[in-house]
Amino acid sequence: MTLRDTTAPDQTHALAFEFDLPHPPEKVWRALTTPELLAEWLLPVIGWDTQPGTAFTFKTQPYPGWDGTVNCRLLDYEPHTRLRYAWTVPMLDTEVSFTLTPTATGTHLLLVQSGFREDQKQNWGGARYGWKMMGGKLVALLDALP
């Protein structure tokens, strides 16, 4: 398995990570869409539903300047292929997408968070750090799942 940060060096509006996973798309999809599994690698989710337009939240402990809530809205849901949702925290309104492509050895996963403004470079850097950390947790979870 490899996790590559493929964000272009001059890019500050979007982040991109690619994973080559030795797992079938169905298993990767399960980790991306099952609340109990999301809590293990991303954040606990409240109100998750697969109907596009559904509002849900990710929740973690509060930090200075943030109550730990990520407000989301499901935008696209194509089983085993594509998942996209709005990702909103105070002063940051972005989108997160996961695109799964079957490969000869498993799944290629593309993770993109887009919509950062020029004045949100600090948020962009924090998100980049966070996705690297959570991406590592996703890989470890997938390796441990039957």
Short mmCIF file of C-alpha atoms in Angstrom, two decimals:
data_model
loop_
_atom_site.label_atom_id
_atom_site.label_comp_id
_atom_site.label_asym_id
_atom_site.label_seq_id
_atom_site.Cartn_x
_atom_site.Cartn_y
_atom_site.Cartn_z
CA MET A 1 0.00 0.00 0.00
CA THR A 2 1.17 3.47 -0.75
CA LEU A 3 -0.26 6.82 0.27
CA ARG A 4 0.94 9.68 -1.88
CA ASP A 5 0.30 13.36 -1.34
CA THR A 6 -0.24 14.41 -4.96
CA THR A 7 -1.10 18.02 -4.21
CA ALA A 8 0.70 20.24 -6.70
CA PRO A 9 3.45 22.33 -5.02
CA ASP A 10 1.83 25.63 -6.05
CA GLN A 11 -1.68 24.47 -5.14
CA THR A 12 -3.50 26.05 -2.18
CA HIS A 13 -7.12 25.59 -3.26
CA ALA A 14 -7.26 21.79 -3.09
CA LEU A 15 -5.52 18.83 -1.52
CA ALA A 16 -5.12 15.46 -3.22
CA PHE A 17 -4.01 12.11 -1.88
CA GLU A 18 -3.80 8.85 -3.77
CA PHE A 19 -3.78 5.39 -2.24
CA ASP A 20 -2.98 2.11 -3.97
CA LEU A 21 -4.72 -0.36 -1.70
CA PRO A 22 -4.48 -4.16 -1.81
CA HIS A 23 -8.18 -4.45 -0.98
CA PRO A 24 -11.28 -4.74 -3.18
CA PRO A 25 -13.41 -1.62 -3.69
CA GLU A 26 -16.21 -3.14 -1.60
CA LYS A 27 -13.96 -3.32 1.45
CA VAL A 28 -12.63 0.22 0.95
CA TRP A 29 -16.19 1.46 0.44
CA ARG A 30 -17.24 -0.15 3.73
CA ALA A 31 -14.51 1.82 5.57
CA LEU A 32 -15.66 5.05 3.91
CA THR A 33 -19.37 4.61 4.63
CA THR A 34 -19.89 2.57 7.81
CA PRO A 35 -20.30 4.83 10.86
CA GLU A 36 -18.47 2.47 13.23
CA LEU A 37 -15.51 2.27 10.83
CA LEU A 38 -15.51 6.03 10.11
CA ALA A 39 -15.15 6.59 13.86
CA GLU A 40 -11.99 4.47 13.82
CA TRP A 41 -10.07 6.30 11.09
CA LEU A 42 -11.79 9.66 10.57
CA LEU A 43 -14.22 10.95 13.19
CA PRO A 44 -17.42 9.79 14.89
CA VAL A 45 -20.34 10.56 12.59
CA ILE A 46 -23.86 11.59 13.61
CA GLY A 47 -26.86 11.42 11.26
CA TRP A 48 -25.12 9.55 8.43
CA ASP A 49 -27.45 8.45 5.63
CA THR A 50 -26.82 7.51 2.01
CA GLN A 51 -29.48 9.79 0.55
CA PRO A 52 -27.87 12.69 -1.37
CA GLY A 53 -28.71 15.97 0.35
CA THR A 54 -28.66 14.43 3.83
CA ALA A 55 -27.00 16.62 6.46
CA PHE A 56 -24.71 14.90 8.95
CA THR A 57 -21.88 15.84 11.29
CA PHE A 58 -18.50 14.56 12.29
CA LYS A 59 -17.70 15.29 15.89
CA THR A 60 -14.48 15.31 17.89
CA GLN A 61 -13.28 17.04 21.02
CA PRO A 62 -13.24 20.86 20.98
CA TYR A 63 -10.04 22.75 20.25
CA PRO A 64 -9.29 26.46 20.80
CA GLY A 65 -11.38 28.31 18.22
CA TRP A 66 -13.34 25.23 17.09
CA ASP A 67 -16.07 23.26 18.85
CA GLY A 68 -14.99 20.02 17.14
CA THR A 69 -17.99 19.85 14.81
CA VAL A 70 -17.75 19.35 11.04
CA ASN A 71 -21.08 20.01 9.34
CA CYS A 72 -21.50 17.97 6.18
CA ARG A 73 -24.05 17.37 3.45
CA LEU A 74 -23.95 14.34 1.17
CA LEU A 75 -23.58 15.46 -2.46
CA ASP A 76 -22.80 12.26 -4.39
CA TYR A 77 -23.13 8.61 -3.44
CA GLU A 78 -22.32 6.00 -6.07
CA PRO A 79 -21.67 2.72 -4.23
CA HIS A 80 -18.11 1.39 -4.57
CA THR A 81 -17.24 4.25 -6.93
CA ARG A 82 -17.67 7.79 -5.64
CA LEU A 83 -18.54 9.61 -2.43
CA ARG A 84 -18.60 13.40 -2.16
CA TYR A 85 -19.80 15.65 0.63
CA ALA A 86 -19.70 19.28 1.70
CA TRP A 87 -17.28 19.76 4.62
CA THR A 88 -17.94 22.91 6.65
CA VAL A 89 -16.28 24.19 9.79
CA PRO A 90 -16.26 27.82 10.98
CA MET A 91 -14.94 30.03 8.15
CA LEU A 92 -14.18 27.04 5.91
CA ASP A 93 -16.62 25.73 3.30
CA THR A 94 -15.06 22.93 1.23
CA GLU A 95 -15.90 19.64 -0.44
CA VAL A 96 -14.35 16.23 0.17
CA SER A 97 -14.50 13.50 -2.44
CA PHE A 98 -13.39 9.88 -2.57
CA THR A 99 -13.11 8.18 -5.95
CA LEU A 100 -12.49 4.43 -6.08
CA THR A 101 -11.13 2.68 -9.14
CA PRO A 102 -10.64 -1.11 -9.24
CA THR A 103 -7.12 -2.22 -10.13
CA ALA A 104 -5.54 -5.60 -10.85
CA THR A 105 -4.31 -5.73 -7.24
CA GLY A 106 -7.09 -3.94 -5.37
CA THR A 107 -8.29 -0.34 -5.39
CA HIS A 108 -6.91 3.03 -6.37
CA LEU A 109 -8.43 5.64 -4.04
CA LEU A 110 -8.28 9.35 -4.82
CA LEU A 111 -9.11 11.69 -1.93
CA VAL A 112 -9.57 15.38 -2.73
CA GLN A 113 -10.57 18.26 -0.48
CA SER A 114 -11.26 21.38 -2.54
CA GLY A 115 -12.61 24.89 -2.16
CA PHE A 116 -9.97 26.58 0.00
CA ARG A 117 -9.70 30.34 -0.55
CA GLU A 118 -6.41 32.25 -0.85
CA ASP A 119 -6.78 33.55 2.71
CA GLN A 120 -7.20 30.01 4.11
CA LYS A 121 -3.62 28.78 3.77
CA GLN A 122 -3.45 27.94 7.47
CA ASN A 123 -6.65 25.88 7.19
CA TRP A 124 -5.25 24.24 4.05
CA GLY A 125 -2.07 23.28 5.92
CA GLY A 126 -4.04 21.91 8.85
CA ALA A 127 -6.26 19.88 6.54
CA ARG A 128 -3.21 18.54 4.70
CA TYR A 129 -1.69 17.39 7.98
CA GLY A 130 -5.01 15.92 9.11
CA TRP A 131 -5.66 13.92 5.93
CA LYS A 132 -2.13 12.48 6.01
CA MET A 133 -2.71 11.32 9.57
CA MET A 134 -6.22 10.02 8.90
CA GLY A 135 -5.12 8.41 5.64
CA GLY A 136 -2.58 6.40 7.62
CA LYS A 137 -5.34 5.34 10.00
CA LEU A 138 -7.53 4.31 7.05
CA VAL A 139 -4.73 2.12 5.68
CA ALA A 140 -4.15 0.48 9.07
CA LEU A 141 -7.88 -0.12 9.51
CA LEU A 142 -8.21 -1.71 6.07
CA ASP A 143 -5.25 -3.98 6.78
CA ALA A 144 -6.89 -5.10 10.04
CA LEU A 145 -10.40 -5.67 8.64
CA PRO A 146 -11.36 -9.18 7.53
#
